[in-house]
Amino acid sequence: MLRRHLAARGIDDPRVIDAMAVVPRELFAPRSRAHDAYADRPLPIGMGQTISQPYMVAWMAEALELGAGDRVLEVGTGSGYSAAVLSRVCRAVYTVERHAPLAEGARALLRKLGYDRVRVRCSDGSLGWPEHAPYDAIVVAAAGPRIPGTLRDQLGPGGRLVMPVGAVGGSQSLVRERRDPSGGFSREALGVVRFVPLIGEEGWG
Ligand code: SAH
């Protein structure tokens, strides 16, 4: 996985590669699909949701340009896999999942595996997690119609926000926004992706 799916496609942040090397993806995938855990594809995790393709997790982690002292908000905990990866390249991860069974499963697994720098909450993550804002980086693992203003408001100066934006059912644009010190935002399109929809007040209704 590290060589064929990540390094060969340009993932070169050594801290992201190291994190992907040690987080046991097979424990986050459904038991019946453990043999597929390191394959180049998303896998079903119940509630109609998926654990993202390894390359996507690595690409988004790299795009966040994380420093060791950073605090990160993740929207869309799913299995908890990407939160575990992120927690190995920053100081703290606050992750929000709207489906209670997924949030509870991820919380229990992360605790069991000792990922004590991750906190999981069950709520509408399109509204963020204001109590712990501002964040150095925000990543949204579901596609919305636009970048929610509430998430922008929770990004600190110099912060990066990475999120797929575009219609559901087709492909979307993976967008990175940066908050400059004066408070303005600059935006880049990183590439074309396919994600499950962001369902919520600031997502798809
Ligand atoms: N990062 C996950 C994969 C996420 S799939 C992993 O590594 O396994 C996207 C997740 O976003 C799904 O679990 C879905 O339920 C969740 N989601 C969709 N809309 C949401 C919202 N408004 N708030 C929180 N979670 C949401």
PDB file of C-alpha atoms and ligand atoms in Angstrom:
ATOM      1  CA  MET A   1       0.000   0.000   0.000  1.00  0.00           C
ATOM      2  CA  LEU A   2       2.735   2.457   0.968  1.00  0.00           C
ATOM      3  CA  ARG A   3       4.715   1.951  -2.206  1.00  0.00           C
ATOM      4  CA  ARG A   4       2.069   1.177  -4.813  1.00  0.00           C
ATOM      5  CA  HIS A   5      -0.840   3.325  -3.723  1.00  0.00           C
ATOM      6  CA  LEU A   6       0.801   6.219  -1.856  1.00  0.00           C
ATOM      7  CA  ALA A   7       4.438   6.878  -2.832  1.00  0.00           C
ATOM      8  CA  ALA A   8       3.818   6.065  -6.513  1.00  0.00           C
ATOM      9  CA  ARG A   9       1.037   8.687  -6.593  1.00  0.00           C
ATOM     10  CA  GLY A  10       3.125  11.431  -5.052  1.00  0.00           C
ATOM     11  CA  ILE A  11       2.459  11.182  -1.307  1.00  0.00           C
ATOM     12  CA  ASP A  12       5.824  12.221   0.067  1.00  0.00           C
ATOM     13  CA  ASP A  13       5.279  13.727   3.521  1.00  0.00           C
ATOM     14  CA  PRO A  14       7.334  11.298   5.636  1.00  0.00           C
ATOM     15  CA  ARG A  15       5.136  11.873   8.693  1.00  0.00           C
ATOM     16  CA  VAL A  16       2.006  10.917   6.753  1.00  0.00           C
ATOM     17  CA  ILE A  17       3.741   7.842   5.300  1.00  0.00           C
ATOM     18  CA  ASP A  18       4.920   6.817   8.793  1.00  0.00           C
ATOM     19  CA  ALA A  19       1.395   7.205  10.179  1.00  0.00           C
ATOM     20  CA  MET A  20      -0.099   5.135   7.340  1.00  0.00           C
ATOM     21  CA  ALA A  21       2.576   2.497   8.021  1.00  0.00           C
ATOM     22  CA  VAL A  22       1.593   1.959  11.645  1.00  0.00           C
ATOM     23  CA  VAL A  23      -2.192   2.445  11.921  1.00  0.00           C
ATOM     24  CA  PRO A  24      -3.743  -1.054  11.574  1.00  0.00           C
ATOM     25  CA  ARG A  25      -6.351  -0.412   8.875  1.00  0.00           C
ATOM     26  CA  GLU A  26      -7.620  -4.001   9.072  1.00  0.00           C
ATOM     27  CA  LEU A  27      -9.016  -3.275  12.559  1.00  0.00           C
ATOM     28  CA  PHE A  28     -11.089  -0.344  11.237  1.00  0.00           C
ATOM     29  CA  ALA A  29     -12.472  -2.260   8.236  1.00  0.00           C
ATOM     30  CA  PRO A  30     -15.338  -4.739   8.714  1.00  0.00           C
ATOM     31  CA  ARG A  31     -13.985  -8.120   9.857  1.00  0.00           C
ATOM     32  CA  SER A  32     -15.296  -9.819   6.711  1.00  0.00           C
ATOM     33  CA  ARG A  33     -13.258  -7.392   4.566  1.00  0.00           C
ATOM     34  CA  ALA A  34     -10.018  -7.459   6.603  1.00  0.00           C
ATOM     35  CA  HIS A  35      -8.270  -9.200   3.684  1.00  0.00           C
ATOM     36  CA  ASP A  36      -9.054  -6.123   1.561  1.00  0.00           C
ATOM     37  CA  ALA A  37      -7.908  -3.604   4.170  1.00  0.00           C
ATOM     38  CA  TYR A  38      -4.800  -2.489   2.275  1.00  0.00           C
ATOM     39  CA  ALA A  39      -6.389  -2.528  -1.186  1.00  0.00           C
ATOM     40  CA  ASP A  40      -6.804   0.651  -3.223  1.00  0.00           C
ATOM     41  CA  ARG A  41     -10.507   1.154  -2.541  1.00  0.00           C
ATOM     42  CA  PRO A  42     -13.058   2.349  -0.003  1.00  0.00           C
ATOM     43  CA  LEU A  43     -14.856  -0.358   2.034  1.00  0.00           C
ATOM     44  CA  PRO A  44     -18.395  -0.424   3.479  1.00  0.00           C
ATOM     45  CA  ILE A  45     -18.608   0.231   7.243  1.00  0.00           C
ATOM     46  CA  GLY A  46     -22.397   0.106   7.732  1.00  0.00           C
ATOM     47  CA  MET A  47     -25.093   2.827   7.720  1.00  0.00           C
ATOM     48  CA  GLY A  48     -24.457   3.178   3.966  1.00  0.00           C
ATOM     49  CA  GLN A  49     -21.031   4.747   4.674  1.00  0.00           C
ATOM     50  CA  THR A  50     -17.457   3.818   3.747  1.00  0.00           C
ATOM     51  CA  ILE A  51     -13.936   3.904   5.132  1.00  0.00           C
ATOM     52  CA  SER A  52     -12.096   6.016   2.539  1.00  0.00           C
ATOM     53  CA  GLN A  53      -9.520   4.625   0.138  1.00  0.00           C
ATOM     54  CA  PRO A  54      -6.040   4.729   1.775  1.00  0.00           C
ATOM     55  CA  TYR A  55      -4.718   7.108  -0.884  1.00  0.00           C
ATOM     56  CA  MET A  56      -7.533   9.571  -0.160  1.00  0.00           C
ATOM     57  CA  VAL A  57      -6.773   9.522   3.586  1.00  0.00           C
ATOM     58  CA  ALA A  58      -3.066  10.135   2.912  1.00  0.00           C
ATOM     59  CA  TRP A  59      -3.726  12.810   0.285  1.00  0.00           C
ATOM     60  CA  MET A  60      -6.075  14.775   2.535  1.00  0.00           C
ATOM     61  CA  ALA A  61      -3.723  14.425   5.533  1.00  0.00           C
ATOM     62  CA  GLU A  62      -0.855  15.750   3.420  1.00  0.00           C
ATOM     63  CA  ALA A  63      -2.976  18.585   1.997  1.00  0.00           C
ATOM     64  CA  LEU A  64      -3.662  19.798   5.556  1.00  0.00           C
ATOM     65  CA  GLU A  65       0.075  20.612   5.943  1.00  0.00           C
ATOM     66  CA  LEU A  66       0.002  19.550   9.586  1.00  0.00           C
ATOM     67  CA  GLY A  67       2.564  20.488  12.180  1.00  0.00           C
ATOM     68  CA  ALA A  68       3.205  18.384  15.291  1.00  0.00           C
ATOM     69  CA  GLY A  69       1.531  20.958  17.536  1.00  0.00           C
ATOM     70  CA  ASP A  70      -1.636  21.387  15.446  1.00  0.00           C
ATOM     71  CA  ARG A  71      -5.217  20.769  16.592  1.00  0.00           C
ATOM     72  CA  VAL A  72      -7.490  19.362  13.896  1.00  0.00           C
ATOM     73  CA  LEU A  73     -11.255  19.140  13.409  1.00  0.00           C
ATOM     74  CA  GLU A  74     -12.468  16.219  11.307  1.00  0.00           C
ATOM     75  CA  VAL A  75     -16.058  16.024  10.049  1.00  0.00           C
ATOM     76  CA  GLY A  76     -17.100  12.430   9.239  1.00  0.00           C
ATOM     77  CA  THR A  77     -15.428  10.039  11.716  1.00  0.00           C
ATOM     78  CA  GLY A  78     -16.799   6.936  10.009  1.00  0.00           C
ATOM     79  CA  SER A  79     -14.659   4.022  11.222  1.00  0.00           C
ATOM     80  CA  GLY A  80     -12.184   6.316  13.015  1.00  0.00           C
ATOM     81  CA  TYR A  81      -9.326   5.251  10.713  1.00  0.00           C
ATOM     82  CA  SER A  82      -8.464   8.669   9.306  1.00  0.00           C
ATOM     83  CA  ALA A  83      -8.717  10.219  12.795  1.00  0.00           C
ATOM     84  CA  ALA A  84      -6.148   7.671  14.003  1.00  0.00           C
ATOM     85  CA  VAL A  85      -3.835   8.543  11.094  1.00  0.00           C
ATOM     86  CA  LEU A  86      -4.239  12.290  11.663  1.00  0.00           C
ATOM     87  CA  SER A  87      -3.572  11.931  15.391  1.00  0.00           C
ATOM     88  CA  ARG A  88      -0.108  10.590  14.611  1.00  0.00           C
ATOM     89  CA  VAL A  89       0.856  13.772  12.736  1.00  0.00           C
ATOM     90  CA  CYS A  90      -0.640  16.438  15.012  1.00  0.00           C
ATOM     91  CA  ARG A  91      -1.383  17.155  18.664  1.00  0.00           C
ATOM     92  CA  ALA A  92      -5.138  16.563  18.911  1.00  0.00           C
ATOM     93  CA  VAL A  93      -8.021  15.478  16.681  1.00  0.00           C
ATOM     94  CA  TYR A  94     -11.646  16.441  17.362  1.00  0.00           C
ATOM     95  CA  THR A  95     -13.837  14.318  15.129  1.00  0.00           C
ATOM     96  CA  VAL A  96     -17.601  14.513  14.589  1.00  0.00           C
ATOM     97  CA  GLU A  97     -19.901  11.791  13.191  1.00  0.00           C
ATOM     98  CA  ARG A  98     -23.667  12.089  12.682  1.00  0.00           C
ATOM     99  CA  HIS A  99     -24.461   8.334  12.922  1.00  0.00           C
ATOM    100  CA  ALA A 100     -24.413   7.260  16.588  1.00  0.00           C
ATOM    101  CA  PRO A 101     -23.450   3.591  15.912  1.00  0.00           C
ATOM    102  CA  LEU A 102     -20.413   4.716  13.892  1.00  0.00           C
ATOM    103  CA  ALA A 103     -19.392   7.357  16.457  1.00  0.00           C
ATOM    104  CA  GLU A 104     -19.689   4.834  19.298  1.00  0.00           C
ATOM    105  CA  GLY A 105     -17.815   2.131  17.384  1.00  0.00           C
ATOM    106  CA  ALA A 106     -14.995   4.517  16.477  1.00  0.00           C
ATOM    107  CA  ARG A 107     -14.756   5.878  20.017  1.00  0.00           C
ATOM    108  CA  ALA A 108     -14.494   2.387  21.522  1.00  0.00           C
ATOM    109  CA  LEU A 109     -11.934   1.159  18.982  1.00  0.00           C
ATOM    110  CA  LEU A 110      -9.753   4.269  19.245  1.00  0.00           C
ATOM    111  CA  ARG A 111      -9.781   3.981  23.034  1.00  0.00           C
ATOM    112  CA  LYS A 112      -8.923   0.281  22.906  1.00  0.00           C
ATOM    113  CA  LEU A 113      -5.984   0.948  20.566  1.00  0.00           C
ATOM    114  CA  GLY A 114      -4.690   3.806  22.750  1.00  0.00           C
ATOM    115  CA  TYR A 115      -5.439   6.727  20.414  1.00  0.00           C
ATOM    116  CA  ASP A 116      -5.970   9.067  23.326  1.00  0.00           C
ATOM    117  CA  ARG A 117      -5.375  12.231  21.298  1.00  0.00           C
ATOM    118  CA  VAL A 118      -8.672  11.718  19.434  1.00  0.00           C
ATOM    119  CA  ARG A 119     -12.026  12.903  20.795  1.00  0.00           C
ATOM    120  CA  VAL A 120     -15.223  11.716  19.112  1.00  0.00           C
ATOM    121  CA  ARG A 121     -18.586  13.441  19.240  1.00  0.00           C
ATOM    122  CA  CYS A 122     -21.909  12.454  17.703  1.00  0.00           C
ATOM    123  CA  SER A 123     -23.562  15.500  16.121  1.00  0.00           C
ATOM    124  CA  ASP A 124     -24.009  17.433  12.891  1.00  0.00           C
ATOM    125  CA  GLY A 125     -20.416  18.174  11.938  1.00  0.00           C
ATOM    126  CA  SER A 126     -21.456  20.630   9.224  1.00  0.00           C
ATOM    127  CA  LEU A 127     -21.711  22.979  12.219  1.00  0.00           C
ATOM    128  CA  GLY A 128     -18.245  21.981  13.452  1.00  0.00           C
ATOM    129  CA  TRP A 129     -17.344  21.630  17.133  1.00  0.00           C
ATOM    130  CA  PRO A 130     -17.252  25.249  18.318  1.00  0.00           C
ATOM    131  CA  GLU A 131     -16.192  24.479  21.907  1.00  0.00           C
ATOM    132  CA  HIS A 132     -12.659  23.547  20.793  1.00  0.00           C
ATOM    133  CA  ALA A 133     -12.231  26.179  18.037  1.00  0.00           C
ATOM    134  CA  PRO A 134     -10.134  27.695  16.590  1.00  0.00           C
ATOM    135  CA  TYR A 135      -8.486  24.793  14.770  1.00  0.00           C
ATOM    136  CA  ASP A 136      -5.211  24.811  12.841  1.00  0.00           C
ATOM    137  CA  ALA A 137      -6.798  22.556  10.237  1.00  0.00           C
ATOM    138  CA  ILE A 138     -10.252  21.229   9.335  1.00  0.00           C
ATOM    139  CA  VAL A 139     -10.936  18.225   7.125  1.00  0.00           C
ATOM    140  CA  VAL A 140     -14.356  17.189   5.875  1.00  0.00           C
ATOM    141  CA  ALA A 141     -14.657  13.566   4.696  1.00  0.00           C
ATOM    142  CA  ALA A 142     -18.045  14.052   3.011  1.00  0.00           C
ATOM    143  CA  ALA A 143     -19.086  16.202   0.042  1.00  0.00           C
ATOM    144  CA  GLY A 144     -21.164  19.331   0.535  1.00  0.00           C
ATOM    145  CA  PRO A 145     -22.701  21.961  -1.742  1.00  0.00           C
ATOM    146  CA  ARG A 146     -20.261  24.595  -0.441  1.00  0.00           C
ATOM    147  CA  ILE A 147     -17.779  25.170   2.368  1.00  0.00           C
ATOM    148  CA  PRO A 148     -19.931  25.861   5.455  1.00  0.00           C
ATOM    149  CA  GLY A 149     -19.450  29.347   6.903  1.00  0.00           C
ATOM    150  CA  THR A 150     -19.586  27.827  10.401  1.00  0.00           C
ATOM    151  CA  LEU A 151     -16.504  25.741   9.594  1.00  0.00           C
ATOM    152  CA  ARG A 152     -14.650  28.720   8.145  1.00  0.00           C
ATOM    153  CA  ASP A 153     -15.397  30.619  11.356  1.00  0.00           C
ATOM    154  CA  GLN A 154     -13.735  27.822  13.373  1.00  0.00           C
ATOM    155  CA  LEU A 155     -10.453  28.021  11.446  1.00  0.00           C
ATOM    156  CA  GLY A 156      -7.620  29.987  13.074  1.00  0.00           C
ATOM    157  CA  PRO A 157      -5.332  32.428  11.219  1.00  0.00           C
ATOM    158  CA  GLY A 158      -3.077  30.543   8.812  1.00  0.00           C
ATOM    159  CA  GLY A 159      -5.402  27.520   9.088  1.00  0.00           C
ATOM    160  CA  ARG A 160      -6.176  25.085   6.233  1.00  0.00           C
ATOM    161  CA  LEU A 161      -9.549  23.547   5.415  1.00  0.00           C
ATOM    162  CA  VAL A 162      -9.814  20.605   3.002  1.00  0.00           C
ATOM    163  CA  MET A 163     -13.223  19.437   1.755  1.00  0.00           C
ATOM    164  CA  PRO A 164     -14.884  17.879  -1.301  1.00  0.00           C
ATOM    165  CA  VAL A 165     -17.377  20.319  -2.831  1.00  0.00           C
ATOM    166  CA  GLY A 166     -19.950  19.397  -5.463  1.00  0.00           C
ATOM    167  CA  ALA A 167     -23.053  17.419  -6.323  1.00  0.00           C
ATOM    168  CA  VAL A 168     -23.678  13.999  -4.821  1.00  0.00           C
ATOM    169  CA  GLY A 169     -23.755  10.841  -6.898  1.00  0.00           C
ATOM    170  CA  GLY A 170     -21.062  12.152  -9.233  1.00  0.00           C
ATOM    171  CA  SER A 171     -17.595  13.494  -8.696  1.00  0.00           C
ATOM    172  CA  GLN A 172     -16.642  16.560  -6.686  1.00  0.00           C
ATOM    173  CA  SER A 173     -13.731  18.956  -6.456  1.00  0.00           C
ATOM    174  CA  LEU A 174     -11.375  18.555  -3.497  1.00  0.00           C
ATOM    175  CA  VAL A 175     -10.881  22.128  -2.328  1.00  0.00           C
ATOM    176  CA  ARG A 176      -8.343  23.618   0.039  1.00  0.00           C
ATOM    177  CA  GLU A 177      -8.999  26.982   1.643  1.00  0.00           C
ATOM    178  CA  ARG A 178      -6.406  28.861   3.622  1.00  0.00           C
ATOM    179  CA  ARG A 179      -7.223  31.592   6.099  1.00  0.00           C
ATOM    180  CA  ASP A 180      -4.613  34.303   5.817  1.00  0.00           C
ATOM    181  CA  PRO A 181      -3.559  36.318   8.859  1.00  0.00           C
ATOM    182  CA  SER A 182      -5.702  39.288   7.789  1.00  0.00           C
ATOM    183  CA  GLY A 183      -8.801  37.067   7.893  1.00  0.00           C
ATOM    184  CA  GLY A 184      -9.330  36.590   4.141  1.00  0.00           C
ATOM    185  CA  PHE A 185      -9.533  33.165   2.464  1.00  0.00           C
ATOM    186  CA  SER A 186      -7.700  31.835  -0.569  1.00  0.00           C
ATOM    187  CA  ARG A 187      -8.919  28.745  -2.401  1.00  0.00           C
ATOM    188  CA  GLU A 188      -7.257  26.039  -4.502  1.00  0.00           C
ATOM    189  CA  ALA A 189      -8.777  23.048  -6.309  1.00  0.00           C
ATOM    190  CA  LEU A 190      -6.624  19.978  -5.595  1.00  0.00           C
ATOM    191  CA  GLY A 191      -8.334  17.405  -7.809  1.00  0.00           C
ATOM    192  CA  VAL A 192     -11.429  15.362  -8.578  1.00  0.00           C
ATOM    193  CA  VAL A 193     -12.840  13.002  -5.927  1.00  0.00           C
ATOM    194  CA  ARG A 194     -15.953  10.956  -5.057  1.00  0.00           C
ATOM    195  CA  PHE A 195     -17.335  11.127  -1.541  1.00  0.00           C
ATOM    196  CA  VAL A 196     -20.536  10.277   0.313  1.00  0.00           C
ATOM    197  CA  PRO A 197     -22.759  13.332   0.974  1.00  0.00           C
ATOM    198  CA  LEU A 198     -22.384  15.697   3.916  1.00  0.00           C
ATOM    199  CA  ILE A 199     -25.871  15.536   5.440  1.00  0.00           C
ATOM    200  CA  GLY A 200     -26.703  18.372   7.794  1.00  0.00           C
ATOM    201  CA  GLU A 201     -27.756  21.933   8.358  1.00  0.00           C
ATOM    202  CA  GLU A 202     -24.845  23.326   6.313  1.00  0.00           C
ATOM    203  CA  GLY A 203     -24.663  20.321   4.005  1.00  0.00           C
ATOM    204  CA  TRP A 204     -27.332  18.639   1.888  1.00  0.00           C
ATOM    205  CA  GLY A 205     -30.460  19.311   3.998  1.00  0.00           C
TER     206      GLY A 205
HETATM  207  N1  SAH B   1     -13.028   9.276   7.687  1.00  0.00           N
HETATM  208  C1  SAH B   1     -13.804   8.039   7.670  1.00  0.00           C
HETATM  209  C2  SAH B   1     -14.644   7.887   6.421  1.00  0.00           C
HETATM  210  C3  SAH B   1     -15.732   8.852   6.393  1.00  0.00           C
HETATM  211  S1  SAH B   1     -17.064   8.540   5.289  1.00  0.00           S
HETATM  212  C4  SAH B   1     -12.943   6.810   7.868  1.00  0.00           C
HETATM  213  O1  SAH B   1     -11.727   6.915   7.889  1.00  0.00           O
HETATM  214  O2  SAH B   1     -13.520   5.735   8.071  1.00  0.00           O
HETATM  215  C5  SAH B   1     -17.955  10.027   5.657  1.00  0.00           C
HETATM  216  C6  SAH B   1     -18.625  10.036   6.996  1.00  0.00           C
HETATM  217  O3  SAH B   1     -19.221  11.322   7.150  1.00  0.00           O
HETATM  218  C7  SAH B   1     -19.754   9.031   7.154  1.00  0.00           C
HETATM  219  O4  SAH B   1     -19.521   8.221   8.257  1.00  0.00           O
HETATM  220  C8  SAH B   1     -21.001   9.911   7.342  1.00  0.00           C
HETATM  221  O5  SAH B   1     -21.944   9.351   8.224  1.00  0.00           O
HETATM  222  C9  SAH B   1     -20.386  11.164   7.915  1.00  0.00           C
HETATM  223  N2  SAH B   1     -21.190  12.377   7.790  1.00  0.00           N
HETATM  224  C10 SAH B   1     -21.954  12.806   6.753  1.00  0.00           C
HETATM  225  N3  SAH B   1     -22.512  13.994   7.052  1.00  0.00           N
HETATM  226  C11 SAH B   1     -22.084  14.328   8.312  1.00  0.00           C
HETATM  227  C12 SAH B   1     -22.308  15.431   9.184  1.00  0.00           C
HETATM  228  N4  SAH B   1     -23.081  16.467   8.851  1.00  0.00           N
HETATM  229  N5  SAH B   1     -21.712  15.424  10.393  1.00  0.00           N
HETATM  230  C13 SAH B   1     -20.906  14.398  10.775  1.00  0.00           C
HETATM  231  N6  SAH B   1     -20.667  13.324  10.005  1.00  0.00           N
HETATM  232  C14 SAH B   1     -21.239  13.290   8.778  1.00  0.00           C
END
